[in-house]
Structures are given as C-alpha cells and as structure tokens.
Short mmCIF file of C-alpha atoms in Angstrom, two decimals:
data_model
loop_
_atom_site.label_atom_id
_atom_site.label_comp_id
_atom_site.label_asym_id
_atom_site.label_seq_id
_atom_site.Cartn_x
_atom_site.Cartn_y
_atom_site.Cartn_z
CA MET A 53 0.00 0.00 0.00
CA LEU A 54 2.63 2.48 1.08
CA CYS A 55 4.84 1.76 -1.88
CA ASP A 56 1.87 2.52 -4.17
CA LEU A 57 1.42 5.76 -2.37
CA ARG A 58 5.01 6.71 -2.84
CA SER A 59 5.10 5.92 -6.53
CA SER A 60 1.83 7.69 -7.18
CA PHE A 61 3.29 10.83 -5.67
CA SER A 62 6.48 10.61 -7.66
CA ILE A 63 4.37 10.70 -10.82
CA VAL A 64 2.79 13.95 -9.66
CA ALA A 65 6.18 15.37 -8.80
CA GLY A 66 7.81 14.12 -11.99
CA SER A 67 5.20 15.76 -14.18
CA ALA A 68 6.11 19.11 -12.69
CA LEU A 69 9.58 18.99 -14.22
CA PRO A 70 10.21 22.05 -16.38
CA VAL A 71 10.80 19.96 -19.50
CA VAL A 72 7.31 18.47 -19.22
CA ALA A 73 5.70 21.73 -18.21
CA GLY A 74 7.10 23.29 -21.38
CA VAL A 75 4.99 20.95 -23.49
CA GLY A 76 1.41 22.16 -23.50
CA GLY A 77 2.06 24.32 -20.45
CA SER A 78 -0.81 26.61 -21.43
CA LYS A 79 -3.48 23.93 -21.12
CA PRO A 80 -5.64 24.40 -18.02
CA GLU A 81 -5.15 20.81 -16.78
CA ARG A 82 -1.42 21.42 -16.43
CA LEU A 83 -2.13 23.85 -13.61
CA ALA A 84 -3.44 21.04 -11.47
CA GLU A 85 -0.09 19.30 -11.75
CA GLU A 86 2.05 22.22 -10.65
CA ARG A 87 4.34 21.62 -7.72
CA PRO A 88 2.58 21.74 -4.38
CA ARG A 89 3.16 25.01 -2.51
CA ILE A 90 4.42 23.87 0.88
CA GLY A 91 5.70 25.91 3.80
CA VAL A 92 7.91 24.91 6.71
CA LEU A 93 7.59 26.92 9.91
CA ALA A 94 11.09 28.35 10.46
CA LEU A 95 10.89 30.11 13.82
CA GLN A 96 13.31 27.72 15.52
CA GLY A 97 14.38 24.09 15.29
CA ALA A 98 15.15 21.54 12.57
CA PHE A 99 13.32 23.20 9.68
CA ARG A 100 16.15 22.78 7.17
CA GLU A 101 15.91 18.97 7.40
CA HIS A 102 12.25 19.14 6.42
CA LEU A 103 13.07 21.47 3.53
CA ARG A 104 15.69 18.98 2.33
CA MET A 105 13.33 16.01 2.54
CA LEU A 106 10.51 17.83 0.76
CA ALA A 107 12.91 18.94 -1.98
CA GLU A 108 14.01 15.32 -2.41
CA LEU A 109 10.35 14.45 -3.00
CA GLY A 110 10.04 17.12 -5.68
CA ALA A 111 8.27 19.66 -3.49
CA PRO A 112 10.69 22.47 -2.67
CA ALA A 113 9.20 24.39 0.23
CA ARG A 114 9.29 27.93 1.58
CA GLU A 115 10.33 29.09 5.06
CA VAL A 116 7.52 30.61 7.12
CA ARG A 117 8.45 33.22 9.74
CA VAL A 118 5.76 35.92 9.50
CA PRO A 119 2.01 35.71 8.78
CA GLY A 120 2.47 36.93 5.20
CA ASP A 121 4.62 33.89 4.39
CA LEU A 122 1.51 31.68 4.67
CA GLU A 123 -0.15 33.30 1.68
CA GLY A 124 -0.88 30.89 -1.16
CA LEU A 125 0.43 27.83 0.68
CA GLU A 126 -1.37 24.49 0.37
CA GLY A 127 0.31 22.67 3.24
CA LEU A 128 2.53 23.33 6.24
CA VAL A 129 5.17 21.44 8.21
CA ILE A 130 5.78 22.35 11.86
CA PRO A 131 9.24 21.03 12.72
CA GLY A 132 10.89 19.80 15.88
CA GLY A 133 12.58 22.27 18.19
CA GLU A 134 11.71 23.70 21.59
CA SER A 135 7.95 24.06 21.83
CA THR A 136 8.12 26.79 24.49
CA THR A 137 10.44 28.84 22.26
CA MET A 138 8.23 28.30 19.20
CA GLY A 139 5.07 29.15 21.12
CA LEU A 140 6.53 32.41 22.42
CA LEU A 141 7.77 33.38 18.96
CA MET A 142 4.31 32.63 17.52
CA GLU A 143 2.77 34.82 20.19
CA THR A 144 5.12 37.78 19.80
CA GLY A 145 5.08 37.49 16.01
CA GLY A 146 1.27 37.50 15.79
CA LEU A 147 1.32 34.04 14.20
CA LEU A 148 -1.01 32.11 16.52
CA ALA A 149 -4.30 33.20 14.93
CA PRO A 150 -3.13 33.00 11.27
CA LEU A 151 -1.62 29.57 11.89
CA ARG A 152 -4.79 28.29 13.58
CA GLU A 153 -6.80 29.50 10.64
CA PHE A 154 -4.38 27.89 8.19
CA VAL A 155 -4.08 24.46 9.79
CA VAL A 156 -7.81 23.83 10.04
CA LYS A 157 -8.13 24.39 6.29
CA HIS A 158 -4.96 22.79 4.94
CA PRO A 159 -2.90 19.63 5.46
CA VAL A 160 -0.25 19.96 8.15
CA LEU A 161 2.54 17.69 9.40
CA GLY A 162 3.91 18.29 12.90
CA THR A 163 6.96 16.45 14.24
CA CYS A 164 7.88 16.36 17.95
CA ALA A 165 7.50 20.02 19.02
CA GLY A 166 5.23 20.35 15.98
CA LEU A 167 2.92 17.70 17.45
CA ILE A 168 2.92 19.58 20.77
CA MET A 169 2.01 22.83 19.01
CA LEU A 170 -0.97 21.15 17.32
CA ALA A 171 -2.27 19.62 20.56
CA ARG A 172 -5.21 21.00 22.52
CA GLU A 173 -3.25 20.76 25.78
CA THR A 174 -0.12 19.48 27.49
CA VAL A 175 -0.18 17.52 30.75
CA ASP A 176 2.35 19.74 32.44
CA GLY A 177 1.82 23.43 32.41
CA GLU A 178 0.83 26.42 30.41
CA GLN A 179 2.37 27.41 27.13
CA PRO A 180 0.98 28.93 23.96
CA LEU A 181 -0.33 26.17 21.64
CA LEU A 182 -2.31 26.11 18.42
CA GLY A 183 -4.72 23.76 20.22
CA VAL A 184 -6.35 22.44 17.04
CA MET A 185 -6.01 18.69 17.57
CA ASP A 186 -8.07 16.86 20.19
CA VAL A 187 -5.13 15.29 22.02
CA THR A 188 -3.32 15.76 25.30
CA VAL A 189 0.46 15.38 25.05
CA ARG A 190 3.08 14.84 27.71
CA ARG A 191 6.26 16.77 26.95
CA ASN A 192 9.63 15.02 27.41
CA ALA A 193 7.57 11.93 28.22
CA PHE A 194 10.40 9.48 27.60
CA GLY A 195 12.79 11.49 29.79
CA ARG A 196 15.82 13.73 29.39
CA GLN A 197 18.47 13.44 26.67
CA ASN A 198 20.05 10.33 28.21
CA ARG A 199 16.74 8.55 27.46
CA SER A 200 16.59 9.77 23.85
CA PHE A 201 16.70 6.79 21.48
CA GLU A 202 16.20 5.25 18.08
CA GLY A 203 13.64 2.46 17.79
CA SER A 204 11.08 0.76 15.62
CA VAL A 205 7.62 2.33 15.49
CA GLU A 206 4.48 0.50 14.31
CA LEU A 207 3.09 2.79 11.66
CA SER A 208 -0.37 2.39 10.14
CA LEU A 209 -1.09 5.12 7.65
CA ASN A 210 -4.05 3.13 6.31
CA PRO A 211 -6.52 1.11 8.36
CA ASP A 212 -5.39 -2.17 6.77
CA SER A 213 -1.62 -1.65 6.88
CA CYS A 214 0.94 -1.80 9.63
CA GLU A 215 4.60 -1.33 8.92
CA GLY A 216 7.81 -0.63 10.78
CA PHE A 217 9.29 2.86 10.77
CA HIS A 218 12.69 3.66 12.26
CA GLY A 219 11.87 6.46 14.68
CA ILE A 220 14.36 8.92 16.17
CA PHE A 221 13.03 10.16 19.53
CA ILE A 222 14.72 13.19 21.10
CA ARG A 223 13.42 14.24 24.50
CA ALA A 224 10.21 13.20 22.81
CA PRO A 225 6.60 13.65 23.86
CA TRP A 226 3.86 11.04 23.64
CA VAL A 227 0.11 11.34 23.30
CA GLU A 228 -1.57 10.69 26.63
CA ARG A 229 -5.16 11.10 25.45
CA ALA A 230 -6.62 11.00 21.94
CA GLY A 231 -10.17 12.28 21.35
CA PRO A 232 -12.87 10.35 19.43
CA ASP A 233 -12.09 12.05 16.10
CA VAL A 234 -8.41 11.26 16.37
CA GLU A 235 -6.94 8.24 14.62
CA VAL A 236 -3.80 6.64 16.04
CA ILE A 237 -1.26 6.09 13.25
CA ALA A 238 1.88 5.21 15.20
CA ARG A 239 2.63 3.27 18.36
CA LEU A 240 5.73 2.34 20.28
CA ASP A 241 5.32 -0.27 23.02
CA ASP A 242 1.66 0.66 23.44
CA ARG A 243 2.44 4.35 23.68
CA ILE A 244 0.75 6.58 21.11
CA VAL A 245 3.45 8.37 19.11
CA GLY A 246 1.53 9.35 15.97
CA VAL A 247 -1.97 10.71 15.36
CA ARG A 248 -4.16 12.06 12.60
CA GLN A 249 -7.26 14.21 12.78
CA ASP A 250 -8.81 15.39 9.51
CA ARG A 251 -5.84 16.63 7.49
CA MET A 252 -3.54 17.11 10.47
CA ILE A 253 -0.76 14.59 11.11
CA GLY A 254 1.38 14.68 14.23
CA VAL A 255 4.24 12.37 15.22
CA ALA A 256 6.44 12.37 18.33
CA PHE A 257 9.60 11.36 16.45
CA HIS A 258 11.78 12.87 13.74
CA PRO A 259 11.39 11.40 10.23
CA GLU A 260 13.28 14.45 8.92
CA LEU A 261 16.50 13.30 10.62
CA GLY A 262 16.51 10.01 8.72
CA HIS A 263 16.13 8.99 5.09
CA ASP A 264 12.69 7.36 5.17
CA THR A 265 10.40 9.68 3.23
CA ARG A 266 7.12 7.77 3.75
CA LEU A 267 5.56 10.24 6.18
CA HIS A 268 6.49 13.25 4.07
CA ALA A 269 5.17 11.51 0.94
CA TYR A 270 1.96 10.75 2.81
CA PHE A 271 1.63 14.41 3.80
CA LEU A 272 2.23 15.51 0.19
CA GLU A 273 -0.36 13.01 -0.99
CA SER A 274 -2.94 14.63 1.28
CA VAL A 275 -1.98 18.01 -0.19
CA ALA A 276 -2.49 16.54 -3.67
CA ALA A 277 -5.83 15.02 -2.58
CA VAL A 278 -7.14 18.42 -1.47
CA ARG A 279 -6.23 19.83 -4.85
CA ARG A 280 -8.14 17.08 -6.64
CA MET B 257 14.40 -2.44 20.70
CA ARG B 258 15.54 0.98 21.81
CA GLU B 259 19.04 2.23 21.19
CA GLU B 260 20.12 5.12 23.39
CA GLY B 261 23.12 7.44 23.10
CA THR B 262 23.65 6.93 19.34
CA LEU B 263 25.45 9.60 17.34
CA ARG B 264 22.18 10.42 15.58
CA VAL B 265 20.43 10.98 18.88
CA LYS B 266 23.34 13.10 20.14
CA THR B 267 23.60 15.30 17.05
CA GLY B 268 19.80 15.25 16.77
CA LEU B 269 19.29 17.28 19.94
CA ALA B 270 21.68 19.92 18.58
CA GLU B 271 19.61 20.00 15.37
CA MET B 272 16.53 20.77 17.48
CA LEU B 273 18.30 23.69 19.16
CA LYS B 274 19.08 25.41 15.85
CA GLY B 275 17.82 28.92 15.33
CA GLY B 276 17.67 29.28 19.08
CA VAL B 277 19.44 31.00 21.95
CA ILE B 278 21.18 29.07 24.75
CA MET B 279 21.53 31.25 27.84
CA ASP B 280 24.00 31.06 30.74
CA VAL B 281 22.21 30.95 34.09
CA THR B 282 23.54 30.71 37.65
CA SER B 283 20.28 30.16 39.55
CA ALA B 284 16.78 28.73 39.24
CA ASP B 285 15.38 32.28 39.07
CA GLN B 286 17.60 33.15 36.13
CA ALA B 287 16.67 29.85 34.45
CA ARG B 288 12.99 30.74 34.73
CA ILE B 289 13.60 34.17 33.21
CA ALA B 290 15.53 32.55 30.36
CA GLU B 291 12.79 30.00 29.67
CA GLU B 292 10.06 32.63 29.77
CA ALA B 293 12.08 34.73 27.32
CA GLY B 294 12.18 31.84 24.83
CA ALA B 295 15.63 30.31 25.40
CA CYS B 296 15.86 26.92 23.63
CA ALA B 297 18.16 25.65 26.42
CA VAL B 298 20.04 26.95 29.46
CA MET B 299 23.66 26.47 30.50
CA ALA B 300 23.93 25.98 34.26
CA LEU B 301 27.10 27.38 35.78
CA GLU B 302 28.55 28.73 39.00
CA ARG B 303 29.55 32.16 37.73
CA VAL B 304 29.04 33.83 34.35
CA PRO B 305 32.26 34.32 32.35
CA ALA B 306 32.42 38.06 33.13
CA ASP B 307 32.58 37.24 36.87
CA ILE B 308 35.09 34.42 36.37
CA ARG B 309 37.25 36.96 34.58
CA LYS B 310 36.87 39.56 37.32
CA GLU B 311 37.17 37.31 40.36
CA GLY B 312 39.84 34.96 39.06
CA GLY B 313 40.70 31.70 40.81
CA VAL B 314 40.04 28.20 39.47
CA ALA B 315 36.70 27.92 37.70
CA ARG B 316 35.13 24.45 38.06
CA MET B 317 31.96 22.54 37.24
CA ALA B 318 28.88 23.98 38.98
CA ASP B 319 27.61 22.61 42.29
CA PRO B 320 25.32 19.62 41.50
CA GLU B 321 22.80 21.09 43.93
CA LYS B 322 22.46 24.12 41.69
CA ILE B 323 22.18 22.03 38.53
CA VAL B 324 19.38 19.91 40.01
CA GLU B 325 17.56 23.04 41.17
CA ILE B 326 17.68 24.42 37.63
CA GLN B 327 16.55 21.08 36.15
CA GLU B 328 13.56 21.07 38.48
CA THR B 329 12.63 24.63 37.48
CA VAL B 330 12.59 24.51 33.67
CA SER B 331 11.32 22.08 31.03
CA ILE B 332 13.83 23.08 28.33
CA PRO B 333 17.18 21.24 28.00
CA VAL B 334 19.73 21.96 30.74
CA MET B 335 23.41 21.97 29.77
CA ALA B 336 26.40 22.25 32.10
CA LYS B 337 30.11 22.91 31.74
CA ALA B 338 32.98 20.60 32.55
CA ARG B 339 36.66 21.61 32.55
CA ILE B 340 38.68 20.65 29.47
CA GLY B 341 40.00 17.13 30.03
CA HIS B 342 38.14 16.66 33.33
CA PHE B 343 36.34 13.43 32.48
CA VAL B 344 35.21 12.88 36.07
CA GLU B 345 33.33 16.17 36.12
CA ALA B 346 31.75 14.91 32.89
CA GLN B 347 30.87 11.57 34.54
CA ILE B 348 29.18 13.46 37.38
CA LEU B 349 27.25 15.66 34.96
CA GLU B 350 26.13 12.56 33.06
CA ALA B 351 24.97 10.97 36.31
CA LEU B 352 22.98 14.16 37.00
CA ASP B 353 21.22 13.61 33.66
CA VAL B 354 22.17 16.94 32.12
CA ASP B 355 21.10 17.15 28.47
CA TYR B 356 24.43 18.36 27.05
CA ILE B 357 27.95 18.85 28.45
CA ASP B 358 30.03 21.81 27.34
CA GLU B 359 33.71 20.90 27.61
CA SER B 360 34.57 24.52 28.05
CA GLU B 361 37.62 26.78 27.92
CA VAL B 362 35.67 29.21 30.12
CA LEU B 363 36.51 26.93 33.06
CA THR B 364 40.12 26.35 34.10
CA PRO B 365 41.53 23.43 32.05
CA ALA B 366 42.23 20.23 33.99
CA ASP B 367 44.47 18.66 31.34
CA GLU B 368 46.85 20.56 29.08
CA SER B 369 47.13 17.96 26.36
CA HIS B 370 44.08 15.67 26.40
CA HIS B 371 40.47 16.53 25.86
CA ILE B 372 37.75 14.28 27.23
CA ASN B 373 37.18 11.10 25.20
CA LYS B 374 33.59 11.96 24.46
CA TRP B 375 32.82 8.65 22.71
CA LYS B 376 32.75 7.03 26.14
CA PHE B 377 29.65 8.96 27.15
CA LYS B 378 25.96 8.58 26.40
CA VAL B 379 25.34 12.28 27.04
CA PRO B 380 26.31 14.50 24.08
CA PHE B 381 29.08 17.13 24.19
CA VAL B 382 29.52 20.58 22.70
CA CYS B 383 33.06 21.96 22.36
CA GLY B 384 34.57 25.31 21.45
CA ALA B 385 36.67 25.96 18.36
CA THR B 386 38.54 28.91 16.88
CA GLY B 387 39.05 27.31 13.48
CA LEU B 388 38.18 24.29 11.34
CA GLY B 389 41.07 22.10 12.50
CA GLU B 390 40.13 22.51 16.14
CA ALA B 391 36.46 21.82 15.34
CA LEU B 392 37.31 18.60 13.47
CA ARG B 393 39.64 17.40 16.25
CA ARG B 394 36.79 17.83 18.74
CA ILE B 395 34.35 16.01 16.44
CA ASN B 396 36.90 13.22 16.07
CA GLU B 397 36.93 12.94 19.88
CA GLY B 398 33.13 12.56 19.86
CA ALA B 399 31.75 16.11 20.10
CA ALA B 400 28.20 16.18 18.68
CA MET B 401 28.01 19.97 18.45
CA ILE B 402 30.53 22.80 17.99
CA ARG B 403 30.45 26.41 19.07
CA THR B 404 32.92 29.03 17.97
CA LYS B 405 34.73 30.28 21.05
CA GLY B 406 34.82 34.03 20.67
CA GLU B 407 36.15 35.64 23.84
CA ALA B 408 33.78 34.84 26.69
CA GLY B 409 32.84 37.44 29.29
CA THR B 410 33.94 40.45 27.24
CA GLY B 411 30.63 41.53 25.69
CA ASN B 412 32.77 42.18 22.60
CA VAL B 413 31.71 40.27 19.49
CA VAL B 414 34.93 40.77 17.53
CA GLU B 415 36.48 37.38 18.38
CA ALA B 416 33.21 35.53 17.75
CA VAL B 417 33.16 37.12 14.29
CA ARG B 418 36.80 36.21 13.68
CA HIS B 419 36.24 32.57 14.57
CA MET B 420 33.02 32.17 12.58
CA ARG B 421 34.55 33.85 9.51
CA THR B 422 37.63 31.65 9.87
CA ILE B 423 35.66 28.40 9.99
CA MET B 424 33.25 29.34 7.19
CA GLY B 425 36.15 30.53 5.01
CA GLU B 426 38.15 27.37 5.66
CA ILE B 427 35.13 25.23 4.72
CA ARG B 428 34.68 27.16 1.46
CA SER B 429 38.33 26.76 0.64
CA LEU B 430 38.24 22.98 1.30
CA SER B 431 35.29 22.67 -1.07
CA SER B 432 37.42 23.83 -3.98
CA MET B 433 40.32 21.43 -3.35
CA ASN B 434 41.13 18.26 -5.24
CA GLU B 435 42.05 15.02 -3.49
CA ASP B 436 45.81 15.69 -3.46
CA GLU B 437 45.20 19.01 -1.77
CA LEU B 438 42.78 17.48 0.73
CA PHE B 439 45.47 15.03 1.93
CA ARG B 440 47.69 18.01 2.54
CA ALA B 441 44.87 19.99 4.21
CA ALA B 442 44.20 17.13 6.62
CA LYS B 443 47.85 17.34 7.74
CA ASP B 444 47.69 21.11 8.14
CA TYR B 445 44.46 20.90 10.13
CA GLN B 446 45.78 17.98 12.22
CA ALA B 447 42.45 16.32 11.58
CA PRO B 448 41.47 12.93 10.11
CA TYR B 449 41.34 12.82 6.31
CA GLU B 450 37.82 11.29 6.35
CA LEU B 451 36.39 14.26 8.24
CA VAL B 452 38.25 16.76 6.05
CA ALA B 453 36.95 15.01 2.89
CA TRP B 454 33.40 14.97 4.30
CA VAL B 455 33.49 18.73 4.94
CA ALA B 456 34.92 19.34 1.45
CA GLU B 457 32.15 17.30 -0.17
CA HIS B 458 29.25 18.74 1.82
CA GLY B 459 30.48 22.31 2.25
CA ALA B 460 29.53 22.20 5.92
CA LEU B 461 30.55 20.78 9.28
CA PRO B 462 29.04 17.35 10.02
CA VAL B 463 27.50 18.76 13.23
CA VAL B 464 25.63 21.90 14.23
CA ASN B 465 27.80 25.00 14.82
CA PHE B 466 26.66 27.72 17.20
CA SER B 467 28.37 31.02 17.95
CA ALA B 468 29.52 32.04 21.45
CA GLY B 469 31.76 34.40 23.36
CA GLY B 470 30.90 38.10 23.30
CA ILE B 471 27.31 38.35 22.07
CA ALA B 472 25.62 41.19 24.00
CA THR B 473 22.91 42.66 21.74
CA PRO B 474 20.17 41.51 19.34
CA ALA B 475 22.30 42.94 16.52
CA ASP B 476 25.27 40.81 17.64
CA ALA B 477 23.09 37.67 17.54
CA ALA B 478 21.74 38.49 14.06
CA LEU B 479 25.28 39.28 12.86
CA MET B 480 26.47 35.82 13.90
CA MET B 481 23.44 34.18 12.26
CA GLN B 482 24.07 36.05 8.99
CA LEU B 483 27.70 34.91 9.12
CA GLY B 484 26.50 31.31 9.18
CA ALA B 485 25.94 30.35 12.83
CA ASP B 486 23.19 27.77 13.45
CA GLY B 487 22.24 29.51 16.72
CA VAL B 488 23.87 31.46 19.55
CA PHE B 489 25.07 31.06 23.12
CA VAL B 490 24.71 34.17 25.25
CA GLY B 491 26.66 34.15 28.49
CA SER B 492 27.24 37.30 30.48
CA GLY B 493 25.40 39.40 27.87
CA ILE B 494 21.97 38.83 29.38
CA PHE B 495 22.32 38.78 33.16
CA LYS B 496 25.02 41.48 33.20
CA SER B 497 22.72 43.91 31.37
CA ALA B 498 20.30 46.44 32.82
CA ASP B 499 17.10 44.56 31.91
CA PRO B 500 17.86 40.82 31.48
CA SER B 501 14.30 39.70 30.67
CA ALA B 502 13.71 42.27 27.94
CA ARG B 503 17.18 41.74 26.46
CA ALA B 504 16.77 37.96 26.49
CA LYS B 505 13.45 38.18 24.63
CA ALA B 506 14.92 40.61 22.11
CA ILE B 507 17.91 38.35 21.40
CA VAL B 508 15.57 35.38 20.88
CA GLU B 509 13.50 37.33 18.35
CA ALA B 510 16.61 38.66 16.64
CA THR B 511 17.95 35.12 16.22
CA THR B 512 14.75 34.05 14.43
CA HIS B 513 14.29 37.20 12.32
CA TYR B 514 18.01 37.71 11.68
CA GLN B 515 17.46 38.52 8.00
CA ASP B 516 14.83 41.19 8.64
CA PRO B 517 16.40 44.59 9.55
CA SER B 518 13.08 46.23 10.41
CA ALA B 519 12.29 43.44 12.89
CA LEU B 520 15.81 43.87 14.33
CA ALA B 521 15.23 47.61 14.68
CA ARG B 522 11.95 46.95 16.49
CA VAL B 523 13.35 44.45 19.01
CA SER B 524 16.49 46.52 19.68
CA ARG B 525 14.56 49.53 21.02
CA GLY B 526 14.56 50.54 24.68
CA LEU B 527 16.49 47.63 26.14
CA GLY B 528 18.51 49.75 28.58
CA ASP B 529 22.25 49.38 28.96
CA ALA B 530 24.06 46.39 27.52
CA MET B 531 26.86 44.85 29.59
CA PRO B 532 29.82 47.29 29.64
CA GLY B 533 32.24 45.11 27.65
CA LEU B 534 35.99 44.93 27.26
CA GLU B 535 38.34 46.04 24.50
CA ILE B 536 40.20 42.90 23.37
CA GLY B 537 43.23 44.88 22.12
CA ALA B 538 43.73 46.32 25.61
CA MET B 539 43.87 42.88 27.24
CA ARG B 540 47.08 41.02 28.08
CA PRO B 541 47.58 37.84 26.02
CA GLU B 542 47.33 35.68 29.15
CA GLU B 543 43.89 37.14 29.84
CA LEU B 544 42.50 35.60 26.65
CA ILE B 545 40.76 32.28 27.23
CA GLN B 546 40.19 31.33 23.60
CA HIS B 547 43.67 29.78 23.44
CA ARG B 548 42.77 27.12 25.99
CA GLY B 549 42.19 23.78 24.25
CA TRP B 550 44.42 21.97 21.76
#
C-alpha cells in the first residue's frame, strides 16, 4: 500500500519537471499538476531537514516566519525544536491566529515540538499552543536526553496496513489522550506516538533526521488530494 | 528495541536547538527568566564568564545542587560545563542527567594535552573551536556539536566574528580542493582525512555549529546568524545587562528574524544598557581564554 502511495506521488512530482511543463504548459489541466506550494515553519528548530526532505520528494518548500509567508500555501510542516520557544515566537510574532486559521483548512505535518504545538493541551503546564487537535500530550515523556533513542515504530497510515518505521526520539513527547475524532497512526510499546485528525498529522519522532520519506510523501499526498 | 546514546540521537538534539538562543544561568530564578524569554536551552554554571574573569581563581563545574535546582525549574534542556579534560566532572554531569555537556575553555583546564574522550559517554558534548582544525579534532573525539569560542565574558563580538569567519572561510576553501590538496589539508588541520573530505564534499561541518563568546545585543546575535551560525550562546550578555528579561526576549527574536532589519530595529529599542564590555586589544595575552584547548 505504502509503496503505491510513494510511486503515485512521484508521478505527480515528476510531471512538474520544467521539460514536461514546457509541453502544453498553457493547457488548463497542467495547472493542477504544478508543484505543491508547501511551507515549513522556520521560527526555531530543525526546519532545514524538512526542507531537504521535501525537496528530495520534488516539493521544494518555503520558510515561514511571518504571517504573510503563509499566503498561497497548500500545506505546512511544523518542525521539531523547543515548543516553548516556538510558542513564544508565535505569540510575539502574531502568528497564533493566522496559523490556527491555516491548519484547520490545509494539510499539516507536525513532528515532535510540531505535534505539541498542534495539541489541545499538554499535561504539564501552560504554554501557547495552536490547540487544534483533540489530544493531550506529555512533553519530554520518555525522559531527558540520556533517554533519547532510536527504535522501531508501528506505523499504520491506512486502516489495513501496519509497517515498521525507524523512529528517532529526542526528549520526545507522547500522546496521553486522543479524542474520538483522532486516529492513532503510530505506536511504540503501546504508547501513542503518531496521530491524525482530519488533514492534520502529528508524530512524536523525527522522520526528517533520517532517510525514510514515507511520512512526508503521505503528507504531500494529502496536499495533492485536497487539490483534486 | 531501543538504542540510546547513538550519534544520531546526540547530534539530533543539537539540530533541534538550531535557530535558538542558549543562555547562561547561575540560579533557578535566572533559568525561569531565560525559559520565559524563549531560550531553547540553558547552561547551568557557577559564575558567568564576566565574573570568572573579574574574580579569578580556578573555575570548576557547577555545584550539582544548583544544577538539580535548575533542572527542576525549567522544562527546556539543561546543559552544564565541565573543565577541558576533566572526564570525572563529565561523569558526574552525566549521572545528574544533564542534556548536554560543554567541555569549556571558560573553566580552568584540567588537562593541558588531552580533551575528554567523548565517545565514552551517552550524554552529548559541545566543544569550542577557533578554526576548522580545532572543530574537526573535537568532532573526532566525539563532540556532537561545535560552538565558535569568541572571547567569553567580554561583551565584545569581535572574536566571535573572527572565529566564525575563519571556519566558514576554511570550509569554502576545502570545497574547492582536489584530493591531493585534501590530503595536505588534513595534515595542516591535524584532523582525520575522512572528516576533512566529508566537509569538502558537503560544504559544511558534520554537526551543528553555534556562535559564542561576546554576544551582547540583538544585533550581535543576528550578525552571527548572517555569518553562518546555526544559533547562539549568550553568556554574560543577558544577566550582566540592565534589563535581562527584555534583552533575552529581544535576542531570541533577533535570532529568528536575523534577516529582517526592520524586525531587528523593532526588538532593539529601549532595552537599557548592555553589559559594559571589554576592549580585546587592551587585554594582556594571558587574559584571553580562547587559546585554551588543543
């Protein structure tokens, strides 16, 4: 299933190559096959790794630092980093409201701190969050850096599939409570480490630090699906 | 199966700190101010570099009591400094579960020829460097993050600039070399050929590189980011200024919006006095701490 997904996306990406676009580029149907317009929140954290991975998948993305950067985007990645830092920068930069508005309308992928930012609440304490996903997360749930690890996650992006994914967990959170509209897409030893609600995907680990592009391809596929 | 303490996990935390500000703190109160200002991590230490400079004496690892107090106060990563070569201080810091150890020239060196063998630890290390050779020697010893040294406790950014320009320039020059020249460069840099060749091929260090030592204003932070730093350490610059909280917030914003002069102008307004600062040229050579480490 997942391999099909990946190859179907690469066709979309491949058709956006300039040499193809040059042929019959004026036809209206070509517009639908333009590259997806993706943004990566670049306030703080590992945003460059997401940009690299998206570029590898044929979807070069734009850095988002101020509300105006969101204009015209079809999807957004919220990277790992320090969620308290990101939250404060969203608050001072007037980004909380525009981001909330954006992520309920468009596909979004949040990794680690990105998952925390999407969550409705954290177990421990107050910090600015987007609060758009019906989950409660526990920050640094696995412990301090000495407990950071690499390990195999059970990933089920479709109801009938379950595959391994090599997860890199850095002072990672987990999902303590998932609401009725939230689908669990990743588990590690019975802990919830990946969730989806509507077009929002959140994972506790860092696919952008590895070479496995399945989650990013899945996110891009949901961007493509919205377009269709 | 979970694998802890891998190189990817060690360098990974540094990746998460990028674009952020790591602040020196000497108490739980200061740590709280730093976290509320948006610091992406704090560095727990006994005295800030400006005070170490003024008071003299041997500067050592912080009291574990103080480190634990800071860990209990904030949720962001807590780093701590060990003396160069003092692997037992590092063992203690690892046992305290600090998130990163800075093997730092700011403290009095404990060994004048050996750095800590950082491969022996699960906790990651950051080390200072004044040039590419020094950075690669530290990486070869297991450092998972580098910071340019600058001249700590001076509030003067000139050495931080010198070291960042040196490293970035040396990387660019490696990138244009052929294999014969790279063999020679590895000898000059006293660094392993494999690391030198990696840098030449990728045009970058294999680990994150922050800037440190002399950053005192939002403009200083943005300057270092524009010169290629992945993030900044601010030591004395915050808690030796007139209004630490406001200055800390401003430096955090400046580090994110480093390419936007109008944002920099906005955050730089009305911060009160910066730390006084020292003229490097007027200092005696033995007062400079950037030459510690080998």
